[in-house]
PDB file of C-alpha atoms in Angstrom:
ATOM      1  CA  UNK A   1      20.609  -9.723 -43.991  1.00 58.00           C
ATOM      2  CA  UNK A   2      18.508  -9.785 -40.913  1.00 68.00           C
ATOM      3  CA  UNK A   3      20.618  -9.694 -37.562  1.00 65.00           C
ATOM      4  CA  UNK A   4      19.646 -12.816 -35.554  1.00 69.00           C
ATOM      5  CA  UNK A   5      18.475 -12.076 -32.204  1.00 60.00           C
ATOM      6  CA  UNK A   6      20.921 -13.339 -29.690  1.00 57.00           C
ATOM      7  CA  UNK A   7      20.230 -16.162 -27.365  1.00 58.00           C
ATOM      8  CA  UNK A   8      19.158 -15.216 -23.573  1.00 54.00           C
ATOM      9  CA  UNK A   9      19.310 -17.797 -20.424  1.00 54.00           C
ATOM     10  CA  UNK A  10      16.740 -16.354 -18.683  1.00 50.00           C
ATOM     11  CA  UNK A  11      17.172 -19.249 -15.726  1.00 53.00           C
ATOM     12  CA  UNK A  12      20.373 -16.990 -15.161  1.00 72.00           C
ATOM     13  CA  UNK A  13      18.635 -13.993 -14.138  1.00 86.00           C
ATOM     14  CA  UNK A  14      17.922 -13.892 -10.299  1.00 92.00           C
ATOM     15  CA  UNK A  15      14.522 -12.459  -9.060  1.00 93.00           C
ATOM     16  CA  UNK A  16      15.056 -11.409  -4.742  1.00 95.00           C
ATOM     17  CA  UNK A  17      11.512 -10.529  -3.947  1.00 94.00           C
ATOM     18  CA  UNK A  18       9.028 -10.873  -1.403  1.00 91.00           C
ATOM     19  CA  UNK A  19       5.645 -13.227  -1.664  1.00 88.00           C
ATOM     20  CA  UNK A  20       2.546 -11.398  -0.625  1.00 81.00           C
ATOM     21  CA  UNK A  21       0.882 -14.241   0.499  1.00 83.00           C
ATOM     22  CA  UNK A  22       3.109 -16.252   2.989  1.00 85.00           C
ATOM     23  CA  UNK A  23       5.366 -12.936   3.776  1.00 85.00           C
ATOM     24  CA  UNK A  24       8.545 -15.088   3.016  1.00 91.00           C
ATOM     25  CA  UNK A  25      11.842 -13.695   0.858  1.00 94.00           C
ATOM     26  CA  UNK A  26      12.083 -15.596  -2.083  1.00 94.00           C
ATOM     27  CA  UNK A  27      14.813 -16.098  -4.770  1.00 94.00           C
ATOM     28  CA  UNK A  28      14.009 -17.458  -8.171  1.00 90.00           C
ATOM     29  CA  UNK A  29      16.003 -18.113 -10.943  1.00 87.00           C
ATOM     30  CA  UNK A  30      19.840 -18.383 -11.218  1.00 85.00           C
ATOM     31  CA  UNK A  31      22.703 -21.057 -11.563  1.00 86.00           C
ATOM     32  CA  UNK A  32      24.118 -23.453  -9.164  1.00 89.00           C
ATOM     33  CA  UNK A  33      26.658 -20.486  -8.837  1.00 91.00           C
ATOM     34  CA  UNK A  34      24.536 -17.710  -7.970  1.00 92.00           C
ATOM     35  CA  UNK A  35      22.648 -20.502  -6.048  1.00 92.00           C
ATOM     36  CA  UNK A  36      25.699 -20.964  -3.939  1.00 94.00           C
ATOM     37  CA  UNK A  37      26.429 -17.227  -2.972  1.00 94.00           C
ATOM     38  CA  UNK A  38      22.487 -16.928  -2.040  1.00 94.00           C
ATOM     39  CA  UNK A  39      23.470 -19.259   0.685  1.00 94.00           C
ATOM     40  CA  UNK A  40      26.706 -18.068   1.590  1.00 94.00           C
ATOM     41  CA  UNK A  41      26.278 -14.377   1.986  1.00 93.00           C
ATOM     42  CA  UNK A  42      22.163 -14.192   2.279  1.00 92.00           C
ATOM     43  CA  UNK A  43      21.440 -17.154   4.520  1.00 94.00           C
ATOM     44  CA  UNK A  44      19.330 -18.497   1.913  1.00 95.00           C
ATOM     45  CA  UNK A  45      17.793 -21.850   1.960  1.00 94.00           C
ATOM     46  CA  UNK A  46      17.216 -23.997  -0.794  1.00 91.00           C
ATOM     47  CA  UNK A  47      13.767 -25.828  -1.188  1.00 88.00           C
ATOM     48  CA  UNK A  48      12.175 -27.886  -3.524  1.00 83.00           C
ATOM     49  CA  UNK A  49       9.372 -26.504  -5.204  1.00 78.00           C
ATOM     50  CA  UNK A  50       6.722 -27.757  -7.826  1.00 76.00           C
ATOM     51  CA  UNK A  51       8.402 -26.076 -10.250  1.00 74.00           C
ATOM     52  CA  UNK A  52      11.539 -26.881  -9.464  1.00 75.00           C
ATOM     53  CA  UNK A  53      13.995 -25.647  -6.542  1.00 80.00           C
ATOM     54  CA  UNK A  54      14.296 -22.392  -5.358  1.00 88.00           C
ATOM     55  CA  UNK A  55      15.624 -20.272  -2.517  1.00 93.00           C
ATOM     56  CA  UNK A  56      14.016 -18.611   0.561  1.00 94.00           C
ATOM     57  CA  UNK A  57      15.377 -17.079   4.033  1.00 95.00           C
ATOM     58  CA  UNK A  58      14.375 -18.774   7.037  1.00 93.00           C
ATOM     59  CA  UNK A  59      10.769 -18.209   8.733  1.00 90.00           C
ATOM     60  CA  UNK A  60      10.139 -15.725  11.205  1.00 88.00           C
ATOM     61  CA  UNK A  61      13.091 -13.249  10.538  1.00 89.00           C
ATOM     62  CA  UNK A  62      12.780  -9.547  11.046  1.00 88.00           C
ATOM     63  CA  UNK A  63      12.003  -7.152   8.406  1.00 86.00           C
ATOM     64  CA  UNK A  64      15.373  -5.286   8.635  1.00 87.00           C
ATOM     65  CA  UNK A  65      16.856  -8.746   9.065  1.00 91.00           C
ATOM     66  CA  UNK A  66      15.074  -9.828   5.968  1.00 92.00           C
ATOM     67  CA  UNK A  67      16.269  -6.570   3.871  1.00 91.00           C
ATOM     68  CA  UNK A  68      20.117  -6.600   5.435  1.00 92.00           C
ATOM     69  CA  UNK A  69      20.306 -10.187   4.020  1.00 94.00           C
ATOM     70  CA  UNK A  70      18.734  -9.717   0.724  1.00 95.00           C
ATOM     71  CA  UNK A  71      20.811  -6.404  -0.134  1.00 94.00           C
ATOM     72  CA  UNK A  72      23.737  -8.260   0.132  1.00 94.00           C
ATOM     73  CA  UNK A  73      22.925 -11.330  -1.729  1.00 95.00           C
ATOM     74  CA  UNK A  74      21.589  -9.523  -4.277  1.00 94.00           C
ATOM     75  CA  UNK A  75      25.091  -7.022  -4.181  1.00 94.00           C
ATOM     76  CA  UNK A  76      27.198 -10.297  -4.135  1.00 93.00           C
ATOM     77  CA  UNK A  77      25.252 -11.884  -7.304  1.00 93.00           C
ATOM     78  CA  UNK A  78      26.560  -8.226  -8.781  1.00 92.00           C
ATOM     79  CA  UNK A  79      29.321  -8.405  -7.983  1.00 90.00           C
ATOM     80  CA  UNK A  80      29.937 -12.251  -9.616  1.00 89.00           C
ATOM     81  CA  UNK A  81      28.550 -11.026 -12.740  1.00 87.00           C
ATOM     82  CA  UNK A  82      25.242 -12.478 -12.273  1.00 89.00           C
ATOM     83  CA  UNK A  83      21.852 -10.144 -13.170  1.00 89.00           C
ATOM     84  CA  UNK A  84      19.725  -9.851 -10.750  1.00 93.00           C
ATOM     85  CA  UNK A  85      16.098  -8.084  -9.739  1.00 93.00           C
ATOM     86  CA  UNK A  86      15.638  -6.674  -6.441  1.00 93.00           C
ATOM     87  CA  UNK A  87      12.395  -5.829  -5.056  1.00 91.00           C
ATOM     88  CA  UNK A  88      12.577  -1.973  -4.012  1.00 86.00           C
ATOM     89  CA  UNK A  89      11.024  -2.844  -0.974  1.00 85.00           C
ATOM     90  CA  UNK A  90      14.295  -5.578   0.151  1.00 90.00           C
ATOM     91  CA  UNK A  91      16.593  -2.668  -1.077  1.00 88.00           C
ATOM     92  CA  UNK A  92      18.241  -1.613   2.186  1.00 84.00           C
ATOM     93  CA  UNK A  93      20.550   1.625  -0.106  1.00 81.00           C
ATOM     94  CA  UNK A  94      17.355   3.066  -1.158  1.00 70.00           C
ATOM     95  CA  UNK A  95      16.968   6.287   0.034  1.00 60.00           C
ATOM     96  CA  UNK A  96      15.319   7.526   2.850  1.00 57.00           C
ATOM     97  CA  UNK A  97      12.998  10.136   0.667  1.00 63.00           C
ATOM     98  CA  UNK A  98      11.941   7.416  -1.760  1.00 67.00           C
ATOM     99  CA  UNK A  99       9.006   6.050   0.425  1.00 71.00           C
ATOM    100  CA  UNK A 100       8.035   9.887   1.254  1.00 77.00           C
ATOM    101  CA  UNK A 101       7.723  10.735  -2.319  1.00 76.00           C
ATOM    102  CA  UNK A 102       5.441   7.544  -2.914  1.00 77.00           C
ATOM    103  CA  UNK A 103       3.861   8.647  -0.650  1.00 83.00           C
ATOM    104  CA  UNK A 104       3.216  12.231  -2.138  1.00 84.00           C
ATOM    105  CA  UNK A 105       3.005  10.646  -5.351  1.00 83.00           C
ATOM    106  CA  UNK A 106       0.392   8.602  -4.329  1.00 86.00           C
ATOM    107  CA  UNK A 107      -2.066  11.933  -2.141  1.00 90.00           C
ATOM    108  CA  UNK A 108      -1.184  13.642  -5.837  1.00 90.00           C
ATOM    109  CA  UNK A 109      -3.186  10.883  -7.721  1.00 88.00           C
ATOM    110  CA  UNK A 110      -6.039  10.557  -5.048  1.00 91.00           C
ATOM    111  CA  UNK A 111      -6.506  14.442  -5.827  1.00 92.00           C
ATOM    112  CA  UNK A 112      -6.400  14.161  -9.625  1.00 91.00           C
ATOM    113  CA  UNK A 113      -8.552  11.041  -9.389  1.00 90.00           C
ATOM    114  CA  UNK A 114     -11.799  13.072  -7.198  1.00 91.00           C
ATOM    115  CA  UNK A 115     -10.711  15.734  -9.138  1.00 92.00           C
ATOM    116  CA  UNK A 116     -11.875  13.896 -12.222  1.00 91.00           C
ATOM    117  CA  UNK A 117     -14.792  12.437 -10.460  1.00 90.00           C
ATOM    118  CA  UNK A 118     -17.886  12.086 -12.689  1.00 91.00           C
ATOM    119  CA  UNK A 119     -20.041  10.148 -10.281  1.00 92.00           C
ATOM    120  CA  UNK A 120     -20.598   9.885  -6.713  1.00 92.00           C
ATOM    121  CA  UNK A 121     -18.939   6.551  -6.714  1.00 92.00           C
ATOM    122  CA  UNK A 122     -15.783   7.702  -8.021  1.00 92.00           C
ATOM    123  CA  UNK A 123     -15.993  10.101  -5.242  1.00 94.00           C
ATOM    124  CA  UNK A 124     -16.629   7.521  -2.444  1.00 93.00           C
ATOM    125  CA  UNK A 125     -13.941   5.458  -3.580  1.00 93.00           C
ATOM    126  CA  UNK A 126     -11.433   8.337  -2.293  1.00 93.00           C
ATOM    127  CA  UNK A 127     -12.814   9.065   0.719  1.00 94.00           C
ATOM    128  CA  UNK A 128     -12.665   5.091   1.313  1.00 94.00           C
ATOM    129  CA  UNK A 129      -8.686   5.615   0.763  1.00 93.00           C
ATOM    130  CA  UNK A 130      -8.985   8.835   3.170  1.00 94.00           C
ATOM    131  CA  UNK A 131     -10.518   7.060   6.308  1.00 93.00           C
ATOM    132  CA  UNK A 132     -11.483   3.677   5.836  1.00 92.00           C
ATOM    133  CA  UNK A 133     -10.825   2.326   9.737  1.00 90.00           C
ATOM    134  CA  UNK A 134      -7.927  -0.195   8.864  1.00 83.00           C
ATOM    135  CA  UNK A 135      -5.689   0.802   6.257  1.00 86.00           C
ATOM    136  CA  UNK A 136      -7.366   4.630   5.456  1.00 91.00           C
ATOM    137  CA  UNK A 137      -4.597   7.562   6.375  1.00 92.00           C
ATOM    138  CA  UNK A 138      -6.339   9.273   7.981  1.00 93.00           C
ATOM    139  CA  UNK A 139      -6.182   6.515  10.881  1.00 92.00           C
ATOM    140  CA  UNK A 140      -2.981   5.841  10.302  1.00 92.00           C
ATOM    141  CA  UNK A 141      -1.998   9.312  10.947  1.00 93.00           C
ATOM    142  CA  UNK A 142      -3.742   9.020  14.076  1.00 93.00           C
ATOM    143  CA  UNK A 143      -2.033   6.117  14.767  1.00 92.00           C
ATOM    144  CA  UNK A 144       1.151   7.919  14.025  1.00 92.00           C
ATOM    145  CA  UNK A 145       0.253  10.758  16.069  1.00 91.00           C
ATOM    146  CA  UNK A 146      -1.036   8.713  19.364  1.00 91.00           C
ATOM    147  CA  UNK A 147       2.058   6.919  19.341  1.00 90.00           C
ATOM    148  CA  UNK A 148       4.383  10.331  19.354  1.00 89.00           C
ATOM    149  CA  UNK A 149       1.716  11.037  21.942  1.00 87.00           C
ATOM    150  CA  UNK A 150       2.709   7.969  24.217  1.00 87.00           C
ATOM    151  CA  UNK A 151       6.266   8.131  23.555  1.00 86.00           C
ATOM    152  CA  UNK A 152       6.677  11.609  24.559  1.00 82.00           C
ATOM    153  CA  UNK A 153       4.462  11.296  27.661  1.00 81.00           C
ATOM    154  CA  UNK A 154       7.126   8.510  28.442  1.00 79.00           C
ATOM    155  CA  UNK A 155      10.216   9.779  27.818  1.00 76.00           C
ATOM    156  CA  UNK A 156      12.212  11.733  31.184  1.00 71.00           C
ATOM    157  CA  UNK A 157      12.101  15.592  30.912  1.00 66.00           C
ATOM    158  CA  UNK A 158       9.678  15.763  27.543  1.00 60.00           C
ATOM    159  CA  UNK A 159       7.061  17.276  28.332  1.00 60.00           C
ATOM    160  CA  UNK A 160       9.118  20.153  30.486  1.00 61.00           C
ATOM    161  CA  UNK A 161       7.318  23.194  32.642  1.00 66.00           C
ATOM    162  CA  UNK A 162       4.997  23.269  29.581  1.00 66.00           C
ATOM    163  CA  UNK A 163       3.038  19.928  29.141  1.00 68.00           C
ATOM    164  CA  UNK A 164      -0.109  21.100  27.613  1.00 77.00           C
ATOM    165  CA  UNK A 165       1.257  21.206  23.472  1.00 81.00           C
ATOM    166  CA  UNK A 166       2.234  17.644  24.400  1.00 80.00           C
ATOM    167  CA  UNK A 167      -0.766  16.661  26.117  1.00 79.00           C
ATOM    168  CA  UNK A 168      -3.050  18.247  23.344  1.00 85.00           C
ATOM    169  CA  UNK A 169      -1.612  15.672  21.282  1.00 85.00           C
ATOM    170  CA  UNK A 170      -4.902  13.020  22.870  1.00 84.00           C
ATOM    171  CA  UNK A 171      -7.106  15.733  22.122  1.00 89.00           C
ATOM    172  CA  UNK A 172      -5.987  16.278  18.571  1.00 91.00           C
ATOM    173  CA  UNK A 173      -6.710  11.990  18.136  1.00 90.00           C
ATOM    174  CA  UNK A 174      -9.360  11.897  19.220  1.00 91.00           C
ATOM    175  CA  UNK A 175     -10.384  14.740  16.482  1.00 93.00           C
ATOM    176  CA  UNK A 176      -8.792  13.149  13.984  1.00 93.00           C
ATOM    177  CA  UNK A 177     -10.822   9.764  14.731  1.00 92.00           C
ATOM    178  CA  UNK A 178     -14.134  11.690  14.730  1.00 94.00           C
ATOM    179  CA  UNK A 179     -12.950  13.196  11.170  1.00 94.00           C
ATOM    180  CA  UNK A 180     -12.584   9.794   9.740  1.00 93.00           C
ATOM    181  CA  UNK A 181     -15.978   9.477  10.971  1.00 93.00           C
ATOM    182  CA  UNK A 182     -17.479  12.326   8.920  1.00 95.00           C
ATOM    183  CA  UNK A 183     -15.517  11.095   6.486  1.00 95.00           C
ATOM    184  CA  UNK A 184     -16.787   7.584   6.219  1.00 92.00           C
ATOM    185  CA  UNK A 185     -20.473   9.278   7.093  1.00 93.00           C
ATOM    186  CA  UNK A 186     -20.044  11.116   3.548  1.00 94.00           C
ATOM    187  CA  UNK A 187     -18.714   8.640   1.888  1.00 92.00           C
ATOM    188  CA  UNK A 188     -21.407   5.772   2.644  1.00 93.00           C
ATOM    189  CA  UNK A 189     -23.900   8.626   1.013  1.00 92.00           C
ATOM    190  CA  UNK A 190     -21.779   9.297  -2.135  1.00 91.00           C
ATOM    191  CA  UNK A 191     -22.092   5.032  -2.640  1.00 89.00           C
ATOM    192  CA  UNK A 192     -25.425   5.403  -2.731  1.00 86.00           C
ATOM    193  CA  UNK A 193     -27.319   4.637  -5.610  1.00 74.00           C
ATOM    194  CA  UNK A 194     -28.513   7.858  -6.878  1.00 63.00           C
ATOM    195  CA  UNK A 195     -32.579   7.988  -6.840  1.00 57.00           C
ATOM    196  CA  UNK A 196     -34.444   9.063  -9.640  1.00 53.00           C
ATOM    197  CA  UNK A 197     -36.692  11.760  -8.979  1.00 54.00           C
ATOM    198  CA  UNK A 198     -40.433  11.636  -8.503  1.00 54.00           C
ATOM    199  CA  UNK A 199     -42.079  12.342 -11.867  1.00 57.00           C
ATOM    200  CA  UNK A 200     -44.997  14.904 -11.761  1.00 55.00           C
ATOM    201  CA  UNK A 201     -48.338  13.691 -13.383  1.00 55.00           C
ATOM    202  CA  UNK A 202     -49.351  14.673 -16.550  1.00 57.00           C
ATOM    203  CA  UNK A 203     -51.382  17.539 -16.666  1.00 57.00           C
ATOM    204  CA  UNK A 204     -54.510  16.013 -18.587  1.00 55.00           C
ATOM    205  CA  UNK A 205     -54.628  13.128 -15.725  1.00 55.00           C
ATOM    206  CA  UNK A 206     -54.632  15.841 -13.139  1.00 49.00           C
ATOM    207  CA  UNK A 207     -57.140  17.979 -14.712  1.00 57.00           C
ATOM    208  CA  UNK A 208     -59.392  14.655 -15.359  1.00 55.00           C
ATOM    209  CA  UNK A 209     -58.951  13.760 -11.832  1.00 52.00           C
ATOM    210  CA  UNK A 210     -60.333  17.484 -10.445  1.00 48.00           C
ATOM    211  CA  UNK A 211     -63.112  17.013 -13.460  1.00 54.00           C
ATOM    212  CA  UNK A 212     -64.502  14.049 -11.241  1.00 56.00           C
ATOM    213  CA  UNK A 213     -64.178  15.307  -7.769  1.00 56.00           C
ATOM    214  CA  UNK A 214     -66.730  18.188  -9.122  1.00 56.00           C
TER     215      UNK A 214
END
């Protein structure tokens, strides 16, 4: 006899993520319970959607303000027995090394990807991820590194009796934004269509062609 597959609410399952396109924390899903602890210990507000209501936090809050309150909705709906999905990226008790190994996860694939490179496009599309001027990492290390730059030229006593490692901090941005500009050089030429070569005439037409000329 064939076991019946059991029946699932899936309205009772609670999804605490963030939209990409209005930057708000959203909660869908869930029963007037679960609604009810989203608004007591998240600060969650309830609002009427097309497809019926759901739950956001307020405008304007914080990222860490936005994480605290999520975690501990989400830890409360656990707590009551409710199911719920968390995105990662709400998840206060993640820890610290999980966004540095996405990170090296993610220089790992670049390599295996030019690695595996079979045209010049495939190779331009890393070096685009390298140092393209907004979101490459190459400028954001920069960015990274001028900041510790600022901050240390700031701070009382840092840069001691000897400045100069600190202050070769400038110089080192400053190389690391002409880099990204090789970078991006090379990588505007691998994009290139490639161009076929010049064919060489035949030899009969160039003998014909001396032929006259005599």
């Amino acid at each position: 006899m064939k076991q019946p597959e059991p029946d699932f609410w899936v309205l009772e399952y609670v999804t605490i993520t963030k939209d990409s396109r209005t930057d708000l924390v959203v909660a869908i899903g869930g029963t007037e319970k679960a609604a009810d602890i989203l608004q007591r210990t998240g600060g969650f507000l309830s609002v009427a959607g097309p497809r019926g209501d759901y739950h956001r936090l307020p405008h304007g809050l914080p990222t860490e303000q936005q994480r605290l309150k999520a975690t501990t909705a989400s830890h409360a709906l656990l707590a009551a027995g409710h199911s719920v999905h968390l995105d990662p990226a709400l998840n206060m008790l993640v820890t610290p090394d999980g966004e540095r190994e996405a990170a090296l996860r993610y220089l790992a694939r670049l390599a295996e990807r030019v690695a595996a490179a079979e045209t010049s496009g495939e190779v331009a599309e890393v070096l685009t991820e390298v140092a393209a001027p907004v979101q490459g990492l190459l400028p954001l290390t920069r960015e990274v590194v001028v900041r510790a730059w600022t901050a240390a030229c700031d701070l009382p006593g840092a840069l001691g009796e000897e400045p100069e490692p600190i202050a070769r901090l400038g110089d080192t941005a400053r190389s690391m934004s002409e880099a990204a500009r090789v970078i991006l050089h090379a990588r505007n030429h691998a994009a290139r269509p490639a161009q076929r070569p010049a064919t060489a005439p035949e030899p009969s037409r160039v003998q014909s062609s001396v032929s006259r000329r005599r």
